[in-house]
Short mmCIF file of C-alpha atoms in Angstrom, two decimals:
data_model
loop_
_atom_site.label_atom_id
_atom_site.label_comp_id
_atom_site.label_asym_id
_atom_site.label_seq_id
_atom_site.Cartn_x
_atom_site.Cartn_y
_atom_site.Cartn_z
CA MET X 284 -5.32 -6.72 -9.52
CA HIS X 285 -8.47 -5.94 -7.46
CA LEU X 286 -8.20 -3.59 -4.51
CA ILE X 287 -10.28 -4.42 -1.48
CA SER X 288 -11.25 -1.41 0.63
CA ILE X 289 -10.64 1.48 -1.82
CA ARG X 290 -13.32 3.35 0.19
CA ASN X 291 -11.23 3.07 3.34
CA LEU X 292 -8.06 4.08 1.51
CA ARG X 293 -9.90 7.12 0.15
CA HIS X 294 -11.23 7.97 3.58
CA ASP X 295 -7.71 7.74 5.10
CA THR X 296 -6.23 9.71 2.28
CA SER X 297 -8.72 12.53 2.89
CA GLN X 298 -6.80 13.30 6.09
CA TYR X 299 -3.68 14.18 3.90
CA PRO X 300 -4.84 16.52 1.04
CA ASP X 301 -1.34 16.50 -0.42
CA LEU X 302 -1.49 12.73 -1.01
CA LYS X 303 -4.70 12.46 -3.05
CA LYS X 304 -3.03 12.42 -6.49
CA GLN X 305 -0.40 9.94 -5.60
CA VAL X 306 -2.83 7.52 -4.10
CA GLU X 307 -5.12 7.73 -7.11
CA ASP X 308 -2.15 7.16 -9.40
CA TRP X 309 -1.13 4.18 -7.37
CA HIS X 310 -4.71 2.77 -7.50
CA THR X 311 -4.81 3.20 -11.31
CA THR X 312 -1.50 1.36 -11.61
CA VAL X 313 -2.77 -1.44 -9.33
CA LYS X 314 -5.96 -1.95 -11.26
CA ASN X 315 -3.89 -2.66 -14.36
CA ALA X 316 -1.20 -4.77 -12.80
CA LYS X 317 -0.83 -8.59 -12.93
CA TRP X 318 1.86 -9.02 -10.39
CA GLN X 319 3.07 -12.57 -9.51
CA ASP X 320 5.51 -11.61 -6.82
CA ILE X 321 7.31 -8.83 -5.03
CA GLU X 322 9.82 -8.61 -7.87
CA ASP X 323 7.00 -7.76 -10.30
CA VAL X 324 5.91 -4.98 -7.96
CA ARG X 325 9.46 -3.62 -7.77
CA LYS X 326 9.55 -3.32 -11.53
CA ILE X 327 7.15 -0.43 -11.13
CA TYR X 328 7.74 0.54 -7.44
CA ARG X 329 11.46 -0.07 -6.88
CA ASP X 330 11.24 0.91 -3.20
CA ALA X 331 8.31 -1.49 -2.37
CA GLU X 332 9.29 -4.07 0.27
CA ALA X 333 7.83 -7.13 1.79
CA VAL X 334 7.57 -6.70 5.61
CA GLY X 335 6.07 -9.64 7.30
CA ASN X 336 2.95 -10.63 5.28
CA PHE X 337 2.56 -7.04 4.10
CA THR X 338 3.87 -5.07 1.14
CA VAL X 339 4.92 -1.50 2.02
CA PHE X 340 4.93 1.29 -0.55
CA ASN X 341 6.75 4.62 -0.02
CA ILE X 342 4.46 7.33 -1.14
CA LYS X 343 5.14 11.01 -1.81
CA GLY X 344 8.98 10.93 -1.54
CA ASN X 345 9.02 8.64 1.50
CA LYS X 346 6.69 10.86 3.49
CA TYR X 347 3.92 8.29 3.82
CA ARG X 348 3.66 4.49 3.83
CA LEU X 349 0.90 2.58 2.18
CA ILE X 350 0.70 -0.90 3.67
CA VAL X 351 -1.24 -3.69 1.91
CA GLY X 352 -1.61 -7.36 1.75
CA ILE X 353 -1.18 -8.97 -1.70
CA ASP X 354 -2.60 -12.28 -2.67
CA TYR X 355 -0.83 -12.78 -5.95
CA GLU X 356 -2.58 -16.08 -6.79
CA SER X 357 -6.12 -14.54 -6.66
CA GLN X 358 -4.87 -11.02 -7.78
CA ILE X 359 -6.31 -9.27 -4.82
CA ILE X 360 -4.73 -6.43 -2.81
CA TYR X 361 -6.08 -5.85 0.77
CA TYR X 362 -5.56 -2.23 1.90
CA LYS X 363 -4.50 -2.15 5.49
CA TYR X 364 -2.85 1.15 6.58
CA LEU X 365 -1.88 4.55 5.37
CA LEU X 366 0.68 6.04 7.72
CA THR X 367 3.05 8.97 7.89
CA HIS X 368 6.67 8.02 8.09
CA ALA X 369 6.67 8.82 11.86
CA GLU X 370 3.55 6.63 12.54
CA TYR X 371 5.14 3.88 10.50
CA ASP X 372 8.31 3.99 12.60
CA LYS X 373 6.39 3.36 15.76
CA ASP X 374 5.79 -0.16 14.49
CA SER X 375 2.26 -0.41 16.11
CA TRP X 376 0.92 -1.61 12.66
CA LYS X 377 3.02 -4.73 13.22
CA ASN X 378 0.63 -5.78 15.87
CA ASP X 379 -1.93 -6.61 13.18
CA PRO X 380 -2.72 -10.29 13.35
CA TYR X 381 -2.04 -10.65 9.63
CA PHE X 382 1.49 -9.46 10.04
#
């Protein structure tokens, strides 16, 4: 899969130094993935969930949420948000028009 906006993801990750390794590991996994649906994603990330049009990954023991859009047909992942658990719970990310 191809990740769109890795630069933005890395920029957002820089705010949370404890998260860098996990995000880079996630990116490495994504680059090698050929997911066809959410069930394929869950084979690797069992806690991943589809919320609206997004896929949400729990990162670093549920401390952070990585929110992406996945186009399985074209094998593209669109980075949208990297949030702390508290920020995620506020649900403001659900105001995104893609949601």
